[in-house]
Tab-separated table of C-alpha atoms in Angstrom:
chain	number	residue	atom	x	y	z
A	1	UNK	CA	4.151	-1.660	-2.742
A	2	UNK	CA	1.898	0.642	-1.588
A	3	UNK	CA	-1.503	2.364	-2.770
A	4	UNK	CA	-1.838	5.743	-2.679
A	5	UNK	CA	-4.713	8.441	-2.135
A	6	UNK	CA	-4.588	11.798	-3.093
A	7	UNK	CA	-7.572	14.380	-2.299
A	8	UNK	CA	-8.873	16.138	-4.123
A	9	UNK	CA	-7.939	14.913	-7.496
A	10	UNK	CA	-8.427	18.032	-9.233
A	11	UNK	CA	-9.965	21.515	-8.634
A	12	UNK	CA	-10.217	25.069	-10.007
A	13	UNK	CA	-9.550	27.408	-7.698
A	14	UNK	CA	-9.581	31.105	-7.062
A	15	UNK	CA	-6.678	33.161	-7.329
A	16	UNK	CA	-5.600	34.926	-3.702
A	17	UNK	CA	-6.899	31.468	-2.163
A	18	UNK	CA	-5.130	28.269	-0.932
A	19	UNK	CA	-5.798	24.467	-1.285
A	20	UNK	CA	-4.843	21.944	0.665
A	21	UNK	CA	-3.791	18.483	-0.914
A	22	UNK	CA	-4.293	15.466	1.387
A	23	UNK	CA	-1.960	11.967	0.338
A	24	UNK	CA	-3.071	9.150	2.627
A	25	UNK	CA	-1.026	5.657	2.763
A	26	UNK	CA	-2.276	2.311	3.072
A	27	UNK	CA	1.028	1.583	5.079
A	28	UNK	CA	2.997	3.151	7.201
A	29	UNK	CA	6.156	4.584	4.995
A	30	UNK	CA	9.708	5.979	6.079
A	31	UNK	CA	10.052	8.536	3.536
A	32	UNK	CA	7.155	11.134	1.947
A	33	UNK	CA	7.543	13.311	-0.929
A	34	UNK	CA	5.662	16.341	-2.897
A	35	UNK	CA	6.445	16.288	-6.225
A	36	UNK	CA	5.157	19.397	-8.918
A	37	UNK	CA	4.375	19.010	-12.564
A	38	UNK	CA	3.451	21.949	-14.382
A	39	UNK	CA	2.092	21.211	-17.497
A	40	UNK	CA	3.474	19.216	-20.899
A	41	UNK	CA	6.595	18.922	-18.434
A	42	UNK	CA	8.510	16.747	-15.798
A	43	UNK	CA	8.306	16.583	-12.064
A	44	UNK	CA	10.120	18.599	-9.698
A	45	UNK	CA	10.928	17.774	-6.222
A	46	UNK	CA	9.382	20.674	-3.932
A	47	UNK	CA	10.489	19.173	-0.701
A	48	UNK	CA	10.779	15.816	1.790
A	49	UNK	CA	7.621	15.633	4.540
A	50	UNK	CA	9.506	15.173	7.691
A	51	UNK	CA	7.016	13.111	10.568
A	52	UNK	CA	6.858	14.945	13.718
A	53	UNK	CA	9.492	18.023	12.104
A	54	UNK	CA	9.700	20.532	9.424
A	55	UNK	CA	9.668	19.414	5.828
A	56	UNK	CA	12.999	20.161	3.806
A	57	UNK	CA	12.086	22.196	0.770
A	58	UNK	CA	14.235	22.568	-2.132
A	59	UNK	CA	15.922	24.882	-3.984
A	60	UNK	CA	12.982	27.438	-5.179
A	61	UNK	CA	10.110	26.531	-2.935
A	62	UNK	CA	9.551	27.815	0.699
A	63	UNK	CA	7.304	26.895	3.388
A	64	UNK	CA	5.384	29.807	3.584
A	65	UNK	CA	4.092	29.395	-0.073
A	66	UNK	CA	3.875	25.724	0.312
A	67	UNK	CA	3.550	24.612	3.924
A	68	UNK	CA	3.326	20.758	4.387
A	69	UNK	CA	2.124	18.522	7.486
A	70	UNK	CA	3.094	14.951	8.121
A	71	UNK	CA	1.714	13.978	11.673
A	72	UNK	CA	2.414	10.540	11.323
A	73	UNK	CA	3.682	7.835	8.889
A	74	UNK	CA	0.968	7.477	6.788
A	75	UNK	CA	-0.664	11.169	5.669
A	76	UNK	CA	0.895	13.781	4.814
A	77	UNK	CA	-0.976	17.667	3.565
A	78	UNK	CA	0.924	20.138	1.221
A	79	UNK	CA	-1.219	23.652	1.393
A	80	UNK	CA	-0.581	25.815	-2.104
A	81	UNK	CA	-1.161	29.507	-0.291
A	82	UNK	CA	-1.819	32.282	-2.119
A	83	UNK	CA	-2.621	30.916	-5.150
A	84	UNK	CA	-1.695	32.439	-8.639
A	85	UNK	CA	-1.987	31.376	-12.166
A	86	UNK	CA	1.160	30.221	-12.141
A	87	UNK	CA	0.661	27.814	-9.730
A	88	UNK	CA	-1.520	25.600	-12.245
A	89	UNK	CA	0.144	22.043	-12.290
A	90	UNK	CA	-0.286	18.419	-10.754
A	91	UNK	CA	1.021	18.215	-7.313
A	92	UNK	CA	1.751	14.521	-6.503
A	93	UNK	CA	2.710	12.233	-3.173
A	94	UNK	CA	5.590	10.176	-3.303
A	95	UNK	CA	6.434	7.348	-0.572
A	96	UNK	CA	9.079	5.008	-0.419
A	97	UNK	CA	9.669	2.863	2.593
A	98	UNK	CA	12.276	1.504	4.355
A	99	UNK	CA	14.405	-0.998	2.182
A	100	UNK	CA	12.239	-0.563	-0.701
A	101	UNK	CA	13.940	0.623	-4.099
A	102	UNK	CA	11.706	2.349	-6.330
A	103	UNK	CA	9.220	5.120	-5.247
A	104	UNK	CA	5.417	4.848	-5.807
A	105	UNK	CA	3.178	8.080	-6.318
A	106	UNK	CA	0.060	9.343	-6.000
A	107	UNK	CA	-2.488	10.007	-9.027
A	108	UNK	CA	-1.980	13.347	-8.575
A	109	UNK	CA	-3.816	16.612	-7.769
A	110	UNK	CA	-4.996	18.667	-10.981
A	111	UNK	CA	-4.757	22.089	-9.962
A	112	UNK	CA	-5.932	25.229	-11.976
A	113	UNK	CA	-5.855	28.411	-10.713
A	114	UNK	CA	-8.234	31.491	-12.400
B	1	UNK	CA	22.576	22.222	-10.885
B	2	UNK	CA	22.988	18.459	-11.715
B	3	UNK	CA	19.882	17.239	-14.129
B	4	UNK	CA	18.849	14.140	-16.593
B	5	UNK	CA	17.554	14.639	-19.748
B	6	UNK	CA	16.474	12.623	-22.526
B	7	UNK	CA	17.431	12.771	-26.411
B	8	UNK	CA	13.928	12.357	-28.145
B	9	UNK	CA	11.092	14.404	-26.684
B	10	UNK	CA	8.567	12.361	-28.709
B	11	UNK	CA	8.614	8.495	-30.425
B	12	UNK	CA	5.775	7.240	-33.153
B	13	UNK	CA	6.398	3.308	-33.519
B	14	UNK	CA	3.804	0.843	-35.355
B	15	UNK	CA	2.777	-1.946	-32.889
B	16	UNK	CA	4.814	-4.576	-32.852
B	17	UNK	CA	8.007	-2.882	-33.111
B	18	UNK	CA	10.394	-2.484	-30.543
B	19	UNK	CA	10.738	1.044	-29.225
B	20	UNK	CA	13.947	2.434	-27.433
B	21	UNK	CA	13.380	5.536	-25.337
B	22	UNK	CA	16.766	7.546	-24.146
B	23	UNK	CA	17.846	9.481	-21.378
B	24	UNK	CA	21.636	10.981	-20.209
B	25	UNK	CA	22.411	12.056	-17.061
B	26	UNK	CA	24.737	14.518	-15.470
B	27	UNK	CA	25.497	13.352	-11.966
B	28	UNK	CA	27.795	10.572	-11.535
B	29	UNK	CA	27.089	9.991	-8.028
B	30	UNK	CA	23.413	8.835	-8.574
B	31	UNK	CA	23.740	5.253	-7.574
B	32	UNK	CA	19.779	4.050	-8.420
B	33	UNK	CA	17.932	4.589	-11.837
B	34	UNK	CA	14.198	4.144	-12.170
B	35	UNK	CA	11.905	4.420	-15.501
B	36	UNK	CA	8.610	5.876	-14.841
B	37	UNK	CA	5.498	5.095	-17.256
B	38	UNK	CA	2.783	7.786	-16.920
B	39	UNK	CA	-0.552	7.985	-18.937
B	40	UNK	CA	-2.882	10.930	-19.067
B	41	UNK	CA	-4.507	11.972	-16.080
B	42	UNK	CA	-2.634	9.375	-13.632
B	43	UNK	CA	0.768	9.575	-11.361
B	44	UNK	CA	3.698	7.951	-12.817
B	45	UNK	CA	3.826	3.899	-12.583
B	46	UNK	CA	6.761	1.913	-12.263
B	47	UNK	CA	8.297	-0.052	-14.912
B	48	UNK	CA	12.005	-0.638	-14.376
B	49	UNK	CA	14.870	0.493	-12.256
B	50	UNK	CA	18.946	-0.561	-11.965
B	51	UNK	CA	21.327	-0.013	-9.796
B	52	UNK	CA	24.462	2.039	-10.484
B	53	UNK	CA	26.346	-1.234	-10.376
B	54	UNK	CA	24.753	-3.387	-12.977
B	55	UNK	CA	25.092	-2.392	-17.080
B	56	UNK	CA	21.565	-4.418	-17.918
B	57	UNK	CA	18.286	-5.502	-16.093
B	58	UNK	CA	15.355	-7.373	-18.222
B	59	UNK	CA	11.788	-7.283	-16.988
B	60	UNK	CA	8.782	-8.468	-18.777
B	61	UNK	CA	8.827	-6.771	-22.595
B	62	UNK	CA	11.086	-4.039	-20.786
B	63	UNK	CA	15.290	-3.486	-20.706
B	64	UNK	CA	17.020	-1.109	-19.115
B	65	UNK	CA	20.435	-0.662	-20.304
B	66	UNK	CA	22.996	1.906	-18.203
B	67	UNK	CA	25.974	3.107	-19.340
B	68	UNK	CA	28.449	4.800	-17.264
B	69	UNK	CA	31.009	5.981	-19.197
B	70	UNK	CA	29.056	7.991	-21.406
B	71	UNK	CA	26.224	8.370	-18.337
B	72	UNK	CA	23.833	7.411	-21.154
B	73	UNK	CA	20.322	5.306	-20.167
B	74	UNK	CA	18.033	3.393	-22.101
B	75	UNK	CA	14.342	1.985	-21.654
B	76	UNK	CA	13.874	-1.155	-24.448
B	77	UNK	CA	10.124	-2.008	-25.183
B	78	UNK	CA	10.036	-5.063	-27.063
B	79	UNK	CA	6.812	-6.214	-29.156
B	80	UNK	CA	5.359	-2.264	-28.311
B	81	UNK	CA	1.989	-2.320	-28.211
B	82	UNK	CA	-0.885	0.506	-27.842
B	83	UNK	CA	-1.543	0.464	-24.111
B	84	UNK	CA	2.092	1.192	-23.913
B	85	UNK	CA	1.355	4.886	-25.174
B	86	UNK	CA	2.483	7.166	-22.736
B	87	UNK	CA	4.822	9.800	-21.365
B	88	UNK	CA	7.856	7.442	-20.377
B	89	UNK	CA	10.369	9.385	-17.955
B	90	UNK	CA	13.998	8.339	-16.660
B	91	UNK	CA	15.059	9.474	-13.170
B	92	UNK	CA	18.118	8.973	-10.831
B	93	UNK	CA	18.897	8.950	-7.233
B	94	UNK	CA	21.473	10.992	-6.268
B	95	UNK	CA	22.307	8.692	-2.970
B	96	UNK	CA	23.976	9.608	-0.109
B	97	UNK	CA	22.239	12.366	1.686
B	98	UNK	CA	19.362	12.586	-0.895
B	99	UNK	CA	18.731	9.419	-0.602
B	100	UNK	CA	14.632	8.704	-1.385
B	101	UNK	CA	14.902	11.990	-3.898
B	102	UNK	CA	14.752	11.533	-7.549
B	103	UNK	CA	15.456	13.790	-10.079
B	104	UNK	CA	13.434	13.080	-13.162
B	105	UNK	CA	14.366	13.914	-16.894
B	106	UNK	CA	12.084	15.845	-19.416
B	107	UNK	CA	9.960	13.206	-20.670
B	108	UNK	CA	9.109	11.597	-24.218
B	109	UNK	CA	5.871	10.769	-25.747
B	110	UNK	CA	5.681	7.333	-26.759
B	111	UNK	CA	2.891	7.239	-29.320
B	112	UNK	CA	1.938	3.742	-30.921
B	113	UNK	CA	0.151	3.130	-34.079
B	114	UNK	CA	-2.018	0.017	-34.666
C-alpha cells in the first residue's frame, strides 16, 4: 500500500487565477494519476503523470488548462490555470506501483472557484 | 466511448441486512475490476477487486461477483452496518495499453438505518 498526501485539501479560489495541487508518496510508485470529481458525481481520468516526460491527458483535458509535473517517483503537481466556476470539483492523486493490483488515492483537493 | 455504470443510484438498508450494490459495464476487454468505498470528504478506499478471469472473490463481509456474459458486477455487503454508509463505486481496467487507468461508474449511495 501506500499513503498518500494531497496539498492543499481544499480552497476557494478566485476566478482568472490558478492553483496548484501537490500529491506526495510515501514510496516511490511506477504509475501516477489525476483523477476529477465534480460534484454528486464519479471520477474522471484527466491524464497519466509521466516522470521525467509529458503527462498523457485524456480525451477533453489539455495541458495548457491543466499542466502537471512529476520530477520524480514520488510527487507529482497538477496546476488548474485559469480558473472558472466550472472548474469547482475534487481533484485527486492516484498511484499504483509496479505489480500491485488495485490503485490507492489521495483524500482529495476540494476546489471552489468564485 | 466505452463506460460502466451502475443500476441503483441510491440503496436504504436497515443494519443488519445484507446490501447488494450493482454495476454493468461496456468494455469487454477490461481484464481487472475494483470496488471503491468513499465517505464524505475523503478519496475513495479500497474494498474489493477481481480479475477478469475469476466469476467470485470473498473478502471480509464483502463479495464481488462478475459476470461476463451479461458484463454485469456486483458488490455483496453482508451483516451491513452504519459505518458502511457511503458512496460505493465499481470501476474497470481496460488493460493493455491503459493499463494503471480505471474507468469508474456513476456511483450509489449506500445509506444504512440503525
Amino acid at each position: 500500500s501506500a499513503v498518500i498526501s494531497q496539498k492543499p485539501s481544499r480552497d476557494i479560489c478566485q476566478r482568472g487565477t490558478s492553483l496548484t495541487i501537490q500529491c506526495q508518496v510515501d514510496s516511490q510508485v511506477t504509475m501516477m494519476f489525476w483523477y476529477r470529481q465534480q460534484p454528486g458525481q464519479s471520477l474522471t481520468l484527466i491524464a497519466t503523470a509521466n516522470q521525467g516526460s509529458e503527462a498523457t491527458y485524456e480525451s477533453g483535458f489539455v495541458i495548457d488548462k491543466f499542466p502537471i509535473s512529476r520530477p520524480n517517483l514520488t510527487f507529482s503537481t497538477l496546476t488548474v490555470s485559469n480558473m472558472s466556476p466550472e472548474d469547482s470539483s475534487i481533484y485527486l492523486c492516484s498511484v499504483r506501483g509496479q505489480g500491485w493490483t488495485e490503485a490507492f488515492f489521495g483524500q482529495g483537493t476540494r476546489l471552489t472557484v468564485v | 466511448g466505452e463506460s460502466v455504470g451502475l443500476h441503483l443510484p441510491t440503496l436504504s438498508v436497515q443494519e443488519g441486512d445484507n446490501s447488494i450494490i450493482n454495476c454493468a459495464y461496456s468494455n469487454s476487454a477490461s481484464d481487472y475490476f475494483i470496488w471503491y468505498k468513499q465517505e464524505s470528504g475523503k478519496g475513495p478506499q479500497f474494498i474489493i477487486d477481481i480479475r477478469s478471469n475469476m466469476d467470485k472473490r470473498q473478502g471480509q463481509r464483502v463479495t464481488v461477483l462478475l459476470n461476463k456474459t451479461v458484463k454485469h458486477l456486483s458488490l455483496q455487503i453482508a451483516a451491513t452496518q452504519p459505518g458502511d454508509s457511503a458512496v460505493y463505486f465499481c470501476a474497470e481496467n481496460p488493460g493493455g495499453t491503459s493499463y494503471g487507468k480505471l474507468t469508474f461508474g456513476q456511483g450509489t449511495i449506500l445509506t444504512v438505518h440503525p
